[in-house]
Amino acid sequence: MCPPSSFTRDSTPPITNASPINPPDIVPLSLMCTSAYHLVQKNLPPAIFNHSLRVYLYTQALARSANSPWLSPTRLPLLFAACLFHDMGCATENDGPQRFEVCGADAAAAHLRQFEVNDADIQEVWIAISLHTSPGIAERITPLARLVRLAVLMDFNELGKSPWVTESELSVNNEEGYRRSIEEQFPRLGAEKVLANIVVEQGLRQPTKAPASSWAGIMVRAAKEEPEWEGVNKAF
């Protein structure tokens, strides 16, 4: 698991509709999920935390369209964990020398082990998180990885650009009223810029986190090419 670092996260107070005390009704009823909810909420900026909750809701919609077994009572907590932890590599506590996707996957694995989740299920979650920024691989390697990858694209309005998406998945993406209601419940708060800035800062400080061909590496290169740019990273 990636070791912690001394990097200090921004102390801006949370702006989110997610309660710091009682998890919303969308959280599966299990101690593992409740604990994951509070852990992620404590350690991620509100914009990324809200993004993770939206991703979870979108994975459910995508899973329903495919009649996926990941909606079953035994699999749903693992789906929740994969979504909640998919960007946990952005947390100070998980800011180790490996890619942020791997650090987030390691954090998820460590959390699941505390609740005696079996190794095969931990591996499923680890793969889904570690590959969620790897186009063409995440969509094919496992059904869980596909759900997480497509839900992330959906939240960033990129799903329609994917050559690996099906018509039924696109129909979920096109339900604008549904997406609007989710964003009202869990506001965006500039998630694109917040996430990109953290990933780039990590990569600049620890180059091992941003290999040249990785998502982080491409954004680091864009940031270096236009250091005066203050908007969302152009390679996001």
JSON list of C-alpha atoms in Angstrom, two decimals:
[
{"chain": "A", "resi": 1, "resn": "MET", "atom": "CA", "xyz": [0.00, 0.00, 0.00]},
{"chain": "A", "resi": 2, "resn": "CYS", "atom": "CA", "xyz": [1.20, 3.49, -0.79]},
{"chain": "A", "resi": 3, "resn": "PRO", "atom": "CA", "xyz": [2.73, 5.23, 2.25]},
{"chain": "A", "resi": 4, "resn": "PRO", "atom": "CA", "xyz": [1.44, 8.59, 3.49]},
{"chain": "A", "resi": 5, "resn": "SER", "atom": "CA", "xyz": [3.21, 11.85, 2.74]},
{"chain": "A", "resi": 6, "resn": "SER", "atom": "CA", "xyz": [3.51, 15.19, 4.46]},
{"chain": "A", "resi": 7, "resn": "PHE", "atom": "CA", "xyz": [1.51, 17.03, 1.75]},
{"chain": "A", "resi": 8, "resn": "THR", "atom": "CA", "xyz": [-1.22, 19.10, 3.40]},
{"chain": "A", "resi": 9, "resn": "ARG", "atom": "CA", "xyz": [-4.67, 19.11, 1.80]},
{"chain": "A", "resi": 10, "resn": "ASP", "atom": "CA", "xyz": [-6.59, 22.35, 1.37]},
{"chain": "A", "resi": 11, "resn": "SER", "atom": "CA", "xyz": [-8.51, 23.18, 4.54]},
{"chain": "A", "resi": 12, "resn": "THR", "atom": "CA", "xyz": [-11.55, 24.65, 2.76]},
{"chain": "A", "resi": 13, "resn": "PRO", "atom": "CA", "xyz": [-14.69, 23.49, 4.62]},
{"chain": "A", "resi": 14, "resn": "PRO", "atom": "CA", "xyz": [-16.90, 20.96, 2.82]},
{"chain": "A", "resi": 15, "resn": "ILE", "atom": "CA", "xyz": [-19.67, 22.19, 0.52]},
{"chain": "A", "resi": 16, "resn": "THR", "atom": "CA", "xyz": [-21.78, 19.10, -0.06]},
{"chain": "A", "resi": 17, "resn": "ASN", "atom": "CA", "xyz": [-25.24, 17.72, 0.53]},
{"chain": "A", "resi": 18, "resn": "ALA", "atom": "CA", "xyz": [-23.70, 14.54, 1.94]},
{"chain": "A", "resi": 19, "resn": "SER", "atom": "CA", "xyz": [-24.14, 14.48, 5.71]},
{"chain": "A", "resi": 20, "resn": "PRO", "atom": "CA", "xyz": [-20.96, 14.24, 7.81]},
{"chain": "A", "resi": 21, "resn": "ILE", "atom": "CA", "xyz": [-22.93, 12.19, 10.36]},
{"chain": "A", "resi": 22, "resn": "ASN", "atom": "CA", "xyz": [-25.50, 10.02, 8.64]},
{"chain": "A", "resi": 23, "resn": "PRO", "atom": "CA", "xyz": [-24.75, 8.62, 5.18]},
{"chain": "A", "resi": 24, "resn": "PRO", "atom": "CA", "xyz": [-27.49, 9.24, 2.58]},
{"chain": "A", "resi": 25, "resn": "ASP", "atom": "CA", "xyz": [-29.92, 6.50, 1.67]},
{"chain": "A", "resi": 26, "resn": "ILE", "atom": "CA", "xyz": [-27.90, 5.57, -1.41]},
{"chain": "A", "resi": 27, "resn": "VAL", "atom": "CA", "xyz": [-25.20, 3.96, 0.76]},
{"chain": "A", "resi": 28, "resn": "PRO", "atom": "CA", "xyz": [-25.66, 0.18, 1.06]},
{"chain": "A", "resi": 29, "resn": "LEU", "atom": "CA", "xyz": [-26.60, -0.97, 4.54]},
{"chain": "A", "resi": 30, "resn": "SER", "atom": "CA", "xyz": [-23.35, -2.51, 5.72]},
{"chain": "A", "resi": 31, "resn": "LEU", "atom": "CA", "xyz": [-20.68, -1.49, 8.19]},
{"chain": "A", "resi": 32, "resn": "MET", "atom": "CA", "xyz": [-18.04, -1.71, 5.47]},
{"chain": "A", "resi": 33, "resn": "CYS", "atom": "CA", "xyz": [-19.92, 0.78, 3.27]},
{"chain": "A", "resi": 34, "resn": "THR", "atom": "CA", "xyz": [-20.73, 3.17, 6.10]},
{"chain": "A", "resi": 35, "resn": "SER", "atom": "CA", "xyz": [-17.09, 3.14, 7.17]},
{"chain": "A", "resi": 36, "resn": "ALA", "atom": "CA", "xyz": [-15.94, 3.68, 3.57]},
{"chain": "A", "resi": 37, "resn": "TYR", "atom": "CA", "xyz": [-18.32, 6.61, 3.20]},
{"chain": "A", "resi": 38, "resn": "HIS", "atom": "CA", "xyz": [-16.98, 8.38, 6.29]},
{"chain": "A", "resi": 39, "resn": "LEU", "atom": "CA", "xyz": [-13.34, 7.61, 5.46]},
{"chain": "A", "resi": 40, "resn": "VAL", "atom": "CA", "xyz": [-13.58, 8.95, 1.92]},
{"chain": "A", "resi": 41, "resn": "GLN", "atom": "CA", "xyz": [-15.60, 11.98, 3.00]},
{"chain": "A", "resi": 42, "resn": "LYS", "atom": "CA", "xyz": [-12.97, 12.82, 5.62]},
{"chain": "A", "resi": 43, "resn": "ASN", "atom": "CA", "xyz": [-10.00, 12.56, 3.27]},
{"chain": "A", "resi": 44, "resn": "LEU", "atom": "CA", "xyz": [-11.12, 13.89, -0.11]},
{"chain": "A", "resi": 45, "resn": "PRO", "atom": "CA", "xyz": [-12.07, 17.43, -1.15]},
{"chain": "A", "resi": 46, "resn": "PRO", "atom": "CA", "xyz": [-15.88, 17.83, -1.38]},
{"chain": "A", "resi": 47, "resn": "ALA", "atom": "CA", "xyz": [-15.74, 18.14, -5.18]},
{"chain": "A", "resi": 48, "resn": "ILE", "atom": "CA", "xyz": [-14.07, 14.73, -5.57]},
{"chain": "A", "resi": 49, "resn": "PHE", "atom": "CA", "xyz": [-16.19, 13.14, -2.85]},
{"chain": "A", "resi": 50, "resn": "ASN", "atom": "CA", "xyz": [-19.36, 14.27, -4.61]},
{"chain": "A", "resi": 51, "resn": "HIS", "atom": "CA", "xyz": [-17.96, 13.03, -7.92]},
{"chain": "A", "resi": 52, "resn": "SER", "atom": "CA", "xyz": [-17.39, 9.60, -6.37]},
{"chain": "A", "resi": 53, "resn": "LEU", "atom": "CA", "xyz": [-20.98, 9.45, -5.12]},
{"chain": "A", "resi": 54, "resn": "ARG", "atom": "CA", "xyz": [-22.30, 10.44, -8.54]},
{"chain": "A", "resi": 55, "resn": "VAL", "atom": "CA", "xyz": [-20.13, 7.77, -10.14]},
{"chain": "A", "resi": 56, "resn": "TYR", "atom": "CA", "xyz": [-21.69, 5.20, -7.82]},
{"chain": "A", "resi": 57, "resn": "LEU", "atom": "CA", "xyz": [-25.20, 6.26, -8.85]},
{"chain": "A", "resi": 58, "resn": "TYR", "atom": "CA", "xyz": [-24.25, 6.13, -12.52]},
{"chain": "A", "resi": 59, "resn": "THR", "atom": "CA", "xyz": [-22.77, 2.63, -12.16]},
{"chain": "A", "resi": 60, "resn": "GLN", "atom": "CA", "xyz": [-26.12, 1.52, -10.76]},
{"chain": "A", "resi": 61, "resn": "ALA", "atom": "CA", "xyz": [-27.99, 2.99, -13.73]},
{"chain": "A", "resi": 62, "resn": "LEU", "atom": "CA", "xyz": [-25.56, 1.38, -16.17]},
{"chain": "A", "resi": 63, "resn": "ALA", "atom": "CA", "xyz": [-25.79, -1.95, -14.32]},
{"chain": "A", "resi": 64, "resn": "ARG", "atom": "CA", "xyz": [-29.60, -1.86, -14.47]},
{"chain": "A", "resi": 65, "resn": "SER", "atom": "CA", "xyz": [-29.49, -1.29, -18.22]},
{"chain": "A", "resi": 66, "resn": "ALA", "atom": "CA", "xyz": [-27.32, -4.41, -18.58]},
{"chain": "A", "resi": 67, "resn": "ASN", "atom": "CA", "xyz": [-29.18, -6.51, -15.98]},
{"chain": "A", "resi": 68, "resn": "SER", "atom": "CA", "xyz": [-25.82, -6.82, -14.21]},
{"chain": "A", "resi": 69, "resn": "PRO", "atom": "CA", "xyz": [-25.25, -9.08, -11.18]},
{"chain": "A", "resi": 70, "resn": "TRP", "atom": "CA", "xyz": [-23.33, -6.19, -9.60]},
{"chain": "A", "resi": 71, "resn": "LEU", "atom": "CA", "xyz": [-26.67, -4.90, -8.33]},
{"chain": "A", "resi": 72, "resn": "SER", "atom": "CA", "xyz": [-27.22, -8.00, -6.20]},
{"chain": "A", "resi": 73, "resn": "PRO", "atom": "CA", "xyz": [-27.14, -7.54, -2.40]},
{"chain": "A", "resi": 74, "resn": "THR", "atom": "CA", "xyz": [-23.82, -9.39, -2.14]},
{"chain": "A", "resi": 75, "resn": "ARG", "atom": "CA", "xyz": [-22.09, -7.45, -4.93]},
{"chain": "A", "resi": 76, "resn": "LEU", "atom": "CA", "xyz": [-23.48, -3.96, -4.40]},
{"chain": "A", "resi": 77, "resn": "PRO", "atom": "CA", "xyz": [-21.19, -3.15, -1.42]},
{"chain": "A", "resi": 78, "resn": "LEU", "atom": "CA", "xyz": [-18.16, -3.98, -3.57]},
{"chain": "A", "resi": 79, "resn": "LEU", "atom": "CA", "xyz": [-19.49, -1.77, -6.36]},
{"chain": "A", "resi": 80, "resn": "PHE", "atom": "CA", "xyz": [-19.90, 1.02, -3.81]},
{"chain": "A", "resi": 81, "resn": "ALA", "atom": "CA", "xyz": [-16.35, 0.56, -2.53]},
{"chain": "A", "resi": 82, "resn": "ALA", "atom": "CA", "xyz": [-14.89, 0.63, -6.04]},
{"chain": "A", "resi": 83, "resn": "CYS", "atom": "CA", "xyz": [-16.68, 3.90, -6.80]},
{"chain": "A", "resi": 84, "resn": "LEU", "atom": "CA", "xyz": [-15.99, 5.62, -3.48]},
{"chain": "A", "resi": 85, "resn": "PHE", "atom": "CA", "xyz": [-12.28, 4.75, -3.51]},
{"chain": "A", "resi": 86, "resn": "HIS", "atom": "CA", "xyz": [-11.59, 5.23, -7.22]},
{"chain": "A", "resi": 87, "resn": "ASP", "atom": "CA", "xyz": [-10.01, 8.67, -6.62]},
{"chain": "A", "resi": 88, "resn": "MET", "atom": "CA", "xyz": [-8.69, 8.05, -3.10]},
{"chain": "A", "resi": 89, "resn": "GLY", "atom": "CA", "xyz": [-5.18, 8.28, -4.49]},
{"chain": "A", "resi": 90, "resn": "CYS", "atom": "CA", "xyz": [-5.80, 12.04, -4.33]},
{"chain": "A", "resi": 91, "resn": "ALA", "atom": "CA", "xyz": [-5.93, 11.92, -0.53]},
{"chain": "A", "resi": 92, "resn": "THR", "atom": "CA", "xyz": [-2.87, 13.05, 1.40]},
{"chain": "A", "resi": 93, "resn": "GLU", "atom": "CA", "xyz": [-2.88, 9.79, 3.35]},
{"chain": "A", "resi": 94, "resn": "ASN", "atom": "CA", "xyz": [-2.53, 7.79, 0.12]},
{"chain": "A", "resi": 95, "resn": "ASP", "atom": "CA", "xyz": [-0.06, 10.04, -1.70]},
{"chain": "A", "resi": 96, "resn": "GLY", "atom": "CA", "xyz": [2.69, 7.49, -2.25]},
{"chain": "A", "resi": 97, "resn": "PRO", "atom": "CA", "xyz": [5.18, 7.11, -5.12]},
{"chain": "A", "resi": 98, "resn": "GLN", "atom": "CA", "xyz": [2.92, 5.09, -7.43]},
{"chain": "A", "resi": 99, "resn": "ARG", "atom": "CA", "xyz": [0.26, 6.34, -9.83]},
{"chain": "A", "resi": 100, "resn": "PHE", "atom": "CA", "xyz": [-2.73, 7.84, -8.02]},
{"chain": "A", "resi": 101, "resn": "GLU", "atom": "CA", "xyz": [-4.97, 5.11, -9.44]},
{"chain": "A", "resi": 102, "resn": "VAL", "atom": "CA", "xyz": [-2.78, 2.41, -7.85]},
{"chain": "A", "resi": 103, "resn": "CYS", "atom": "CA", "xyz": [-2.59, 4.25, -4.53]},
{"chain": "A", "resi": 104, "resn": "GLY", "atom": "CA", "xyz": [-6.40, 4.50, -4.50]},
{"chain": "A", "resi": 105, "resn": "ALA", "atom": "CA", "xyz": [-6.72, 0.81, -5.32]},
{"chain": "A", "resi": 106, "resn": "ASP", "atom": "CA", "xyz": [-4.33, -0.07, -2.50]},
{"chain": "A", "resi": 107, "resn": "ALA", "atom": "CA", "xyz": [-6.35, 2.08, -0.09]},
{"chain": "A", "resi": 108, "resn": "ALA", "atom": "CA", "xyz": [-9.53, 0.28, -1.10]},
{"chain": "A", "resi": 109, "resn": "ALA", "atom": "CA", "xyz": [-7.89, -3.12, -0.66]},
{"chain": "A", "resi": 110, "resn": "ALA", "atom": "CA", "xyz": [-6.67, -2.19, 2.82]},
{"chain": "A", "resi": 111, "resn": "HIS", "atom": "CA", "xyz": [-10.16, -1.04, 3.80]},
{"chain": "A", "resi": 112, "resn": "LEU", "atom": "CA", "xyz": [-11.83, -4.19, 2.48]},
{"chain": "A", "resi": 113, "resn": "ARG", "atom": "CA", "xyz": [-9.36, -6.41, 4.35]},
{"chain": "A", "resi": 114, "resn": "GLN", "atom": "CA", "xyz": [-10.44, -4.81, 7.61]},
{"chain": "A", "resi": 115, "resn": "PHE", "atom": "CA", "xyz": [-13.90, -6.28, 6.97]},
{"chain": "A", "resi": 116, "resn": "GLU", "atom": "CA", "xyz": [-12.59, -9.71, 5.95]},
{"chain": "A", "resi": 117, "resn": "VAL", "atom": "CA", "xyz": [-13.60, -9.41, 2.31]},
{"chain": "A", "resi": 118, "resn": "ASN", "atom": "CA", "xyz": [-12.16, -12.37, 0.40]},
{"chain": "A", "resi": 119, "resn": "ASP", "atom": "CA", "xyz": [-9.09, -11.96, -1.79]},
{"chain": "A", "resi": 120, "resn": "ALA", "atom": "CA", "xyz": [-10.92, -12.56, -5.09]},
{"chain": "A", "resi": 121, "resn": "ASP", "atom": "CA", "xyz": [-13.38, -9.75, -4.40]},
{"chain": "A", "resi": 122, "resn": "ILE", "atom": "CA", "xyz": [-10.61, -7.42, -3.26]},
{"chain": "A", "resi": 123, "resn": "GLN", "atom": "CA", "xyz": [-8.78, -8.13, -6.52]},
{"chain": "A", "resi": 124, "resn": "GLU", "atom": "CA", "xyz": [-11.94, -7.25, -8.50]},
{"chain": "A", "resi": 125, "resn": "VAL", "atom": "CA", "xyz": [-12.16, -3.88, -6.77]},
{"chain": "A", "resi": 126, "resn": "TRP", "atom": "CA", "xyz": [-8.42, -3.27, -7.08]},
{"chain": "A", "resi": 127, "resn": "ILE", "atom": "CA", "xyz": [-8.47, -3.87, -10.83]},
{"chain": "A", "resi": 128, "resn": "ALA", "atom": "CA", "xyz": [-11.48, -1.62, -11.37]},
{"chain": "A", "resi": 129, "resn": "ILE", "atom": "CA", "xyz": [-9.85, 1.28, -9.53]},
{"chain": "A", "resi": 130, "resn": "SER", "atom": "CA", "xyz": [-6.31, 0.89, -10.82]},
{"chain": "A", "resi": 131, "resn": "LEU", "atom": "CA", "xyz": [-7.46, 0.83, -14.46]},
{"chain": "A", "resi": 132, "resn": "HIS", "atom": "CA", "xyz": [-10.25, 3.39, -14.40]},
{"chain": "A", "resi": 133, "resn": "THR", "atom": "CA", "xyz": [-8.21, 5.90, -16.45]},
{"chain": "A", "resi": 134, "resn": "SER", "atom": "CA", "xyz": [-7.06, 3.27, -18.98]},
{"chain": "A", "resi": 135, "resn": "PRO", "atom": "CA", "xyz": [-9.30, 3.48, -22.07]},
{"chain": "A", "resi": 136, "resn": "GLY", "atom": "CA", "xyz": [-9.86, 0.28, -23.98]},
{"chain": "A", "resi": 137, "resn": "ILE", "atom": "CA", "xyz": [-8.58, -1.84, -21.10]},
{"chain": "A", "resi": 138, "resn": "ALA", "atom": "CA", "xyz": [-10.97, -0.94, -18.29]},
{"chain": "A", "resi": 139, "resn": "GLU", "atom": "CA", "xyz": [-13.95, -1.45, -20.61]},
{"chain": "A", "resi": 140, "resn": "ARG", "atom": "CA", "xyz": [-12.94, -5.05, -21.32]},
{"chain": "A", "resi": 141, "resn": "ILE", "atom": "CA", "xyz": [-10.96, -6.53, -18.44]},
{"chain": "A", "resi": 142, "resn": "THR", "atom": "CA", "xyz": [-13.85, -7.13, -15.99]},
{"chain": "A", "resi": 143, "resn": "PRO", "atom": "CA", "xyz": [-17.54, -6.13, -15.78]},
{"chain": "A", "resi": 144, "resn": "LEU", "atom": "CA", "xyz": [-16.87, -4.11, -12.61]},
{"chain": "A", "resi": 145, "resn": "ALA", "atom": "CA", "xyz": [-14.00, -2.20, -14.20]},
{"chain": "A", "resi": 146, "resn": "ARG", "atom": "CA", "xyz": [-16.25, -1.44, -17.17]},
{"chain": "A", "resi": 147, "resn": "LEU", "atom": "CA", "xyz": [-19.00, -0.06, -14.95]},
{"chain": "A", "resi": 148, "resn": "VAL", "atom": "CA", "xyz": [-16.63, 2.21, -13.03]},
{"chain": "A", "resi": 149, "resn": "ARG", "atom": "CA", "xyz": [-14.86, 3.42, -16.19]},
{"chain": "A", "resi": 150, "resn": "LEU", "atom": "CA", "xyz": [-18.08, 4.24, -18.03]},
{"chain": "A", "resi": 151, "resn": "ALA", "atom": "CA", "xyz": [-19.63, 5.93, -15.00]},
{"chain": "A", "resi": 152, "resn": "VAL", "atom": "CA", "xyz": [-16.57, 8.17, -14.65]},
{"chain": "A", "resi": 153, "resn": "LEU", "atom": "CA", "xyz": [-16.86, 9.09, -18.33]},
{"chain": "A", "resi": 154, "resn": "MET", "atom": "CA", "xyz": [-20.56, 9.73, -17.85]},
{"chain": "A", "resi": 155, "resn": "ASP", "atom": "CA", "xyz": [-19.96, 12.11, -14.97]},
{"chain": "A", "resi": 156, "resn": "PHE", "atom": "CA", "xyz": [-17.47, 14.09, -17.05]},
{"chain": "A", "resi": 157, "resn": "ASN", "atom": "CA", "xyz": [-19.81, 14.09, -20.08]},
{"chain": "A", "resi": 158, "resn": "GLU", "atom": "CA", "xyz": [-17.38, 11.97, -22.11]},
{"chain": "A", "resi": 159, "resn": "LEU", "atom": "CA", "xyz": [-19.34, 8.73, -22.45]},
{"chain": "A", "resi": 160, "resn": "GLY", "atom": "CA", "xyz": [-20.66, 9.53, -25.92]},
{"chain": "A", "resi": 161, "resn": "LYS", "atom": "CA", "xyz": [-17.11, 9.87, -27.22]},
{"chain": "A", "resi": 162, "resn": "SER", "atom": "CA", "xyz": [-16.12, 6.34, -26.21]},
{"chain": "A", "resi": 163, "resn": "PRO", "atom": "CA", "xyz": [-15.88, 3.81, -29.08]},
{"chain": "A", "resi": 164, "resn": "TRP", "atom": "CA", "xyz": [-16.54, 0.97, -26.62]},
{"chain": "A", "resi": 165, "resn": "VAL", "atom": "CA", "xyz": [-19.97, 2.05, -25.35]},
{"chain": "A", "resi": 166, "resn": "THR", "atom": "CA", "xyz": [-23.20, 0.26, -26.27]},
{"chain": "A", "resi": 167, "resn": "GLU", "atom": "CA", "xyz": [-26.52, 1.76, -27.33]},
{"chain": "A", "resi": 168, "resn": "SER", "atom": "CA", "xyz": [-28.16, 0.79, -24.03]},
{"chain": "A", "resi": 169, "resn": "GLU", "atom": "CA", "xyz": [-25.35, 2.49, -22.10]},
{"chain": "A", "resi": 170, "resn": "LEU", "atom": "CA", "xyz": [-25.73, 5.60, -24.24]},
{"chain": "A", "resi": 171, "resn": "SER", "atom": "CA", "xyz": [-29.44, 5.67, -23.49]},
{"chain": "A", "resi": 172, "resn": "VAL", "atom": "CA", "xyz": [-28.60, 5.92, -19.77]},
{"chain": "A", "resi": 173, "resn": "ASN", "atom": "CA", "xyz": [-26.20, 8.74, -20.54]},
{"chain": "A", "resi": 174, "resn": "ASN", "atom": "CA", "xyz": [-28.90, 10.66, -22.42]},
{"chain": "A", "resi": 175, "resn": "GLU", "atom": "CA", "xyz": [-31.36, 10.82, -19.51]},
{"chain": "A", "resi": 176, "resn": "GLU", "atom": "CA", "xyz": [-30.74, 14.49, -18.75]},
{"chain": "A", "resi": 177, "resn": "GLY", "atom": "CA", "xyz": [-33.37, 14.85, -16.05]},
{"chain": "A", "resi": 178, "resn": "TYR", "atom": "CA", "xyz": [-31.85, 11.97, -14.10]},
{"chain": "A", "resi": 179, "resn": "ARG", "atom": "CA", "xyz": [-28.37, 13.44, -14.31]},
{"chain": "A", "resi": 180, "resn": "ARG", "atom": "CA", "xyz": [-29.62, 16.88, -13.31]},
{"chain": "A", "resi": 181, "resn": "SER", "atom": "CA", "xyz": [-31.29, 15.49, -10.19]},
{"chain": "A", "resi": 182, "resn": "ILE", "atom": "CA", "xyz": [-28.07, 13.73, -9.16]},
{"chain": "A", "resi": 183, "resn": "GLU", "atom": "CA", "xyz": [-26.03, 16.89, -9.60]},
{"chain": "A", "resi": 184, "resn": "GLU", "atom": "CA", "xyz": [-28.54, 18.82, -7.52]},
{"chain": "A", "resi": 185, "resn": "GLN", "atom": "CA", "xyz": [-28.12, 16.28, -4.73]},
{"chain": "A", "resi": 186, "resn": "PHE", "atom": "CA", "xyz": [-24.32, 16.10, -5.07]},
{"chain": "A", "resi": 187, "resn": "PRO", "atom": "CA", "xyz": [-23.11, 19.36, -6.70]},
{"chain": "A", "resi": 188, "resn": "ARG", "atom": "CA", "xyz": [-20.14, 19.34, -9.06]},
{"chain": "A", "resi": 189, "resn": "LEU", "atom": "CA", "xyz": [-18.14, 22.06, -7.24]},
{"chain": "A", "resi": 190, "resn": "GLY", "atom": "CA", "xyz": [-15.63, 22.27, -10.08]},
{"chain": "A", "resi": 191, "resn": "ALA", "atom": "CA", "xyz": [-14.66, 18.60, -9.87]},
{"chain": "A", "resi": 192, "resn": "GLU", "atom": "CA", "xyz": [-12.70, 18.63, -13.13]},
{"chain": "A", "resi": 193, "resn": "LYS", "atom": "CA", "xyz": [-10.35, 21.39, -12.01]},
{"chain": "A", "resi": 194, "resn": "VAL", "atom": "CA", "xyz": [-9.99, 20.13, -8.44]},
{"chain": "A", "resi": 195, "resn": "LEU", "atom": "CA", "xyz": [-9.15, 16.60, -9.55]},
{"chain": "A", "resi": 196, "resn": "ALA", "atom": "CA", "xyz": [-6.76, 17.69, -12.31]},
{"chain": "A", "resi": 197, "resn": "ASN", "atom": "CA", "xyz": [-4.93, 20.11, -10.04]},
{"chain": "A", "resi": 198, "resn": "ILE", "atom": "CA", "xyz": [-4.30, 17.45, -7.39]},
{"chain": "A", "resi": 199, "resn": "VAL", "atom": "CA", "xyz": [-3.16, 14.81, -9.87]},
{"chain": "A", "resi": 200, "resn": "VAL", "atom": "CA", "xyz": [-0.82, 17.29, -11.60]},
{"chain": "A", "resi": 201, "resn": "GLU", "atom": "CA", "xyz": [0.58, 18.59, -8.31]},
{"chain": "A", "resi": 202, "resn": "GLN", "atom": "CA", "xyz": [1.34, 15.04, -7.25]},
{"chain": "A", "resi": 203, "resn": "GLY", "atom": "CA", "xyz": [2.99, 14.27, -10.58]},
{"chain": "A", "resi": 204, "resn": "LEU", "atom": "CA", "xyz": [5.15, 17.38, -10.52]},
{"chain": "A", "resi": 205, "resn": "ARG", "atom": "CA", "xyz": [6.29, 16.62, -6.97]},
{"chain": "A", "resi": 206, "resn": "GLN", "atom": "CA", "xyz": [6.77, 12.88, -7.53]},
{"chain": "A", "resi": 207, "resn": "PRO", "atom": "CA", "xyz": [7.48, 12.09, -11.21]},
{"chain": "A", "resi": 208, "resn": "THR", "atom": "CA", "xyz": [7.05, 8.35, -10.58]},
{"chain": "A", "resi": 209, "resn": "LYS", "atom": "CA", "xyz": [3.32, 9.07, -10.19]},
{"chain": "A", "resi": 210, "resn": "ALA", "atom": "CA", "xyz": [3.03, 10.42, -13.73]},
{"chain": "A", "resi": 211, "resn": "PRO", "atom": "CA", "xyz": [4.57, 8.13, -16.38]},
{"chain": "A", "resi": 212, "resn": "ALA", "atom": "CA", "xyz": [4.66, 9.90, -19.75]},
{"chain": "A", "resi": 213, "resn": "SER", "atom": "CA", "xyz": [1.81, 7.94, -21.35]},
{"chain": "A", "resi": 214, "resn": "SER", "atom": "CA", "xyz": [-0.46, 7.89, -18.28]},
{"chain": "A", "resi": 215, "resn": "TRP", "atom": "CA", "xyz": [-3.40, 10.22, -17.75]},
{"chain": "A", "resi": 216, "resn": "ALA", "atom": "CA", "xyz": [-1.44, 12.01, -15.04]},
{"chain": "A", "resi": 217, "resn": "GLY", "atom": "CA", "xyz": [1.63, 12.24, -17.25]},
{"chain": "A", "resi": 218, "resn": "ILE", "atom": "CA", "xyz": [-0.31, 13.77, -20.13]},
{"chain": "A", "resi": 219, "resn": "MET", "atom": "CA", "xyz": [-1.84, 16.38, -17.80]},
{"chain": "A", "resi": 220, "resn": "VAL", "atom": "CA", "xyz": [1.55, 17.16, -16.26]},
{"chain": "A", "resi": 221, "resn": "ARG", "atom": "CA", "xyz": [2.92, 17.79, -19.76]},
{"chain": "A", "resi": 222, "resn": "ALA", "atom": "CA", "xyz": [-0.01, 20.09, -20.57]},
{"chain": "A", "resi": 223, "resn": "ALA", "atom": "CA", "xyz": [0.55, 22.02, -17.35]},
{"chain": "A", "resi": 224, "resn": "LYS", "atom": "CA", "xyz": [4.24, 22.48, -18.14]},
{"chain": "A", "resi": 225, "resn": "GLU", "atom": "CA", "xyz": [3.49, 23.65, -21.67]},
{"chain": "A", "resi": 226, "resn": "GLU", "atom": "CA", "xyz": [1.11, 26.37, -20.45]},
{"chain": "A", "resi": 227, "resn": "PRO", "atom": "CA", "xyz": [2.04, 27.19, -16.84]},
{"chain": "A", "resi": 228, "resn": "GLU", "atom": "CA", "xyz": [0.02, 30.41, -16.95]},
{"chain": "A", "resi": 229, "resn": "TRP", "atom": "CA", "xyz": [-3.24, 28.56, -17.74]},
{"chain": "A", "resi": 230, "resn": "GLU", "atom": "CA", "xyz": [-5.70, 28.80, -14.82]},
{"chain": "A", "resi": 231, "resn": "GLY", "atom": "CA", "xyz": [-8.64, 26.86, -16.21]},
{"chain": "A", "resi": 232, "resn": "VAL", "atom": "CA", "xyz": [-9.29, 23.12, -16.21]},
{"chain": "A", "resi": 233, "resn": "ASN", "atom": "CA", "xyz": [-6.18, 21.29, -17.41]},
{"chain": "A", "resi": 234, "resn": "LYS", "atom": "CA", "xyz": [-6.44, 21.09, -21.21]},
{"chain": "A", "resi": 235, "resn": "ALA", "atom": "CA", "xyz": [-5.56, 17.39, -21.20]},
{"chain": "A", "resi": 236, "resn": "PHE", "atom": "CA", "xyz": [-8.29, 16.48, -18.68]}
]
